[in-house]
PDB file of C-alpha atoms in Angstrom:
ATOM      1  CA  MET A   1     115.563 114.839  83.853  1.00 46.00           C
ATOM      2  CA  ASP A   2     112.943 113.763  86.387  1.00 71.00           C
ATOM      3  CA  ASP A   3     109.691 115.598  85.718  1.00 85.00           C
ATOM      4  CA  THR A   4     107.640 113.596  88.236  1.00 90.00           C
ATOM      5  CA  VAL A   5     105.274 115.884  90.146  1.00 94.00           C
ATOM      6  CA  VAL A   6     105.234 114.970  93.852  1.00 94.00           C
ATOM      7  CA  ALA A   7     102.818 116.437  96.418  1.00 95.00           C
ATOM      8  CA  ILE A   8     102.781 116.016 100.181  1.00 94.00           C
ATOM      9  CA  TYR A   9      99.282 115.415 101.527  1.00 95.00           C
ATOM     10  CA  ASP A  10      98.209 117.976 104.169  1.00 91.00           C
ATOM     11  CA  VAL A  11     101.136 120.229 103.155  1.00 94.00           C
ATOM     12  CA  SER A  12     100.871 120.890  99.411  1.00 95.00           C
ATOM     13  CA  GLU A  13      98.182 123.161  98.043  1.00 95.00           C
ATOM     14  CA  ARG A  14      95.111 121.595  96.461  1.00 94.00           C
ATOM     15  CA  ALA A  15      96.137 122.646  92.937  1.00 95.00           C
ATOM     16  CA  TRP A  16      99.486 120.881  93.408  1.00 95.00           C
ATOM     17  CA  LEU A  17      97.699 117.754  94.670  1.00 95.00           C
ATOM     18  CA  GLN A  18      95.459 117.832  91.592  1.00 95.00           C
ATOM     19  CA  ALA A  19      98.525 117.959  89.317  1.00 95.00           C
ATOM     20  CA  ALA A  20     100.595 115.371  91.188  1.00 96.00           C
ATOM     21  CA  ASP A  21     101.792 112.082  89.744  1.00 95.00           C
ATOM     22  CA  VAL A  22     102.780 110.970  93.250  1.00 96.00           C
ATOM     23  CA  ILE A  23     101.102 111.915  96.540  1.00 97.00           C
ATOM     24  CA  VAL A  24     102.879 111.138  99.815  1.00 95.00           C
ATOM     25  CA  GLY A  25     101.138 110.797 103.178  1.00 94.00           C
ATOM     26  CA  GLN A  26     101.725 109.483 106.683  1.00 92.00           C
ATOM     27  CA  HIS A  27      99.633 107.048 108.769  1.00 92.00           C
ATOM     28  CA  ARG A  28      99.808 105.020 111.959  1.00 90.00           C
ATOM     29  CA  THR A  29      98.468 101.701 110.688  1.00 91.00           C
ATOM     30  CA  ARG A  30      98.575  99.748 107.438  1.00 89.00           C
ATOM     31  CA  TRP A  31      94.777  99.615 107.453  1.00 93.00           C
ATOM     32  CA  ALA A  32      94.578 103.418 107.595  1.00 93.00           C
ATOM     33  CA  ALA A  33      97.254 103.631 104.891  1.00 93.00           C
ATOM     34  CA  ARG A  34      95.272 101.373 102.568  1.00 93.00           C
ATOM     35  CA  ARG A  35      92.057 103.341 103.113  1.00 95.00           C
ATOM     36  CA  TRP A  36      93.918 106.590 102.449  1.00 96.00           C
ATOM     37  CA  ILE A  37      95.338 105.224  99.193  1.00 95.00           C
ATOM     38  CA  ASP A  38      91.809 104.322  98.074  1.00 94.00           C
ATOM     39  CA  SER A  39      90.569 107.822  98.933  1.00 95.00           C
ATOM     40  CA  VAL A  40      93.480 109.463  97.067  1.00 95.00           C
ATOM     41  CA  ARG A  41      92.524 107.493  93.956  1.00 91.00           C
ATOM     42  CA  GLN A  42      88.972 108.828  94.208  1.00 93.00           C
ATOM     43  CA  CYS A  43      89.831 112.441  95.039  1.00 95.00           C
ATOM     44  CA  TYR A  44      92.852 112.843  92.742  1.00 95.00           C
ATOM     45  CA  PRO A  45      92.332 110.668  89.652  1.00 90.00           C
ATOM     46  CA  GLY A  46      95.486 112.059  88.009  1.00 92.00           C
ATOM     47  CA  CYS A  47      97.642 110.614  90.766  1.00 95.00           C
ATOM     48  CA  VAL A  48      99.372 107.419  89.654  1.00 94.00           C
ATOM     49  CA  VAL A  49     101.251 106.524  92.848  1.00 95.00           C
ATOM     50  CA  ALA A  50     100.063 107.108  96.409  1.00 96.00           C
ATOM     51  CA  VAL A  51     102.678 106.364  99.039  1.00 95.00           C
ATOM     52  CA  THR A  52     102.208 106.600 102.768  1.00 92.00           C
ATOM     53  CA  ARG A  53     104.667 105.865 105.524  1.00 89.00           C
ATOM     54  CA  GLN A  54     104.275 104.837 109.118  1.00 86.00           C
ATOM     55  CA  ARG A  55     104.837 107.714 111.518  1.00 76.00           C
ATOM     56  CA  ARG A  56     107.548 105.739 113.305  1.00 76.00           C
ATOM     57  CA  ASP A  57     109.417 105.237 110.012  1.00 73.00           C
ATOM     58  CA  ARG A  58     109.272 101.422 109.854  1.00 82.00           C
ATOM     59  CA  TRP A  59     107.347 100.865 106.607  1.00 88.00           C
ATOM     60  CA  CYS A  60     105.513 102.482 103.743  1.00 89.00           C
ATOM     61  CA  VAL A  61     102.604 101.330 101.599  1.00 92.00           C
ATOM     62  CA  VAL A  62     102.751 102.060  97.876  1.00 93.00           C
ATOM     63  CA  GLY A  63      99.599 102.153  95.786  1.00 93.00           C
ATOM     64  CA  LEU A  64      99.838 101.831  92.009  1.00 92.00           C
ATOM     65  CA  PRO A  65      96.814 101.691  89.679  1.00 88.00           C
ATOM     66  CA  ALA A  66      96.608  97.886  89.752  1.00 85.00           C
ATOM     67  CA  ARG A  67      98.563  96.974  92.869  1.00 89.00           C
ATOM     68  CA  VAL A  68      99.263  97.940  96.472  1.00 91.00           C
ATOM     69  CA  PHE A  69     102.386  96.722  98.214  1.00 88.00           C
ATOM     70  CA  LEU A  70     104.272  97.109 101.478  1.00 88.00           C
ATOM     71  CA  VAL A  71     107.905  98.219 101.713  1.00 86.00           C
ATOM     72  CA  ARG A  72     109.577  97.394 105.025  1.00 84.00           C
ATOM     73  CA  GLY A  73     112.985  97.737 106.524  1.00 71.00           C
ATOM     74  CA  GLY A  74     115.380 100.306 107.745  1.00 67.00           C
ATOM     75  CA  TYR A  75     114.585 103.912 108.389  1.00 71.00           C
ATOM     76  CA  MET A  76     111.639 104.945 106.191  1.00 74.00           C
ATOM     77  CA  ASP A  77     111.584 108.725 106.570  1.00 79.00           C
ATOM     78  CA  ALA A  78     109.625 111.195 104.437  1.00 80.00           C
ATOM     79  CA  ALA A  79     112.485 111.684 101.961  1.00 85.00           C
ATOM     80  CA  MET A  80     112.778 107.927 101.446  1.00 85.00           C
ATOM     81  CA  SER A  81     109.009 107.681 100.880  1.00 87.00           C
ATOM     82  CA  ILE A  82     109.234 110.373  98.213  1.00 88.00           C
ATOM     83  CA  GLN A  83     112.072 108.531  96.470  1.00 89.00           C
ATOM     84  CA  ILE A  84     110.154 105.243  96.566  1.00 89.00           C
ATOM     85  CA  GLY A  85     107.117 107.006  95.085  1.00 91.00           C
ATOM     86  CA  ARG A  86     109.182 108.562  92.302  1.00 91.00           C
ATOM     87  CA  ALA A  87     110.848 105.254  91.492  1.00 91.00           C
ATOM     88  CA  ALA A  88     107.476 103.451  91.390  1.00 91.00           C
ATOM     89  CA  TYR A  89     106.094 106.136  89.081  1.00 92.00           C
ATOM     90  CA  GLN A  90     109.102 105.941  86.747  1.00 90.00           C
ATOM     91  CA  VAL A  91     108.850 102.149  86.496  1.00 89.00           C
ATOM     92  CA  TRP A  92     105.113 102.439  85.834  1.00 88.00           C
ATOM     93  CA  ALA A  93     105.680 105.106  83.158  1.00 87.00           C
ATOM     94  CA  ALA A  94     108.482 103.111  81.503  1.00 87.00           C
ATOM     95  CA  GLN A  95     106.094 100.182  81.061  1.00 85.00           C
ATOM     96  CA  GLY A  96     103.722 102.440  79.136  1.00 75.00           C
ATOM     97  CA  VAL A  97     100.797 101.325  81.291  1.00 58.00           C
ATOM     98  CA  ARG A  98      97.817 103.638  81.586  1.00 53.00           C
ATOM     99  CA  SER A  99      94.837 103.112  83.856  1.00 47.00           C
TER     100      SER A  99
END
């Protein structure tokens, strides 16, 4: 069973964002995406994975506690971004790493 808590930034209520393991957003540029990931880490310290996709669905940026990486290719819609965030969280959790 997948018990990963996922919140959508600017859609989910603040309490849900506070409880989220993964927060998903949307940005126009990679620079804005990276800044947003940094702000999510400050505002929601319980969040392990912050994922944001380009509005034109070409890429997403995934932020883990010790690493940020770019995922490119294909159609990167909101549902795909959520799945990437969940997968990143599950891999992180399986490693037993805590920040």
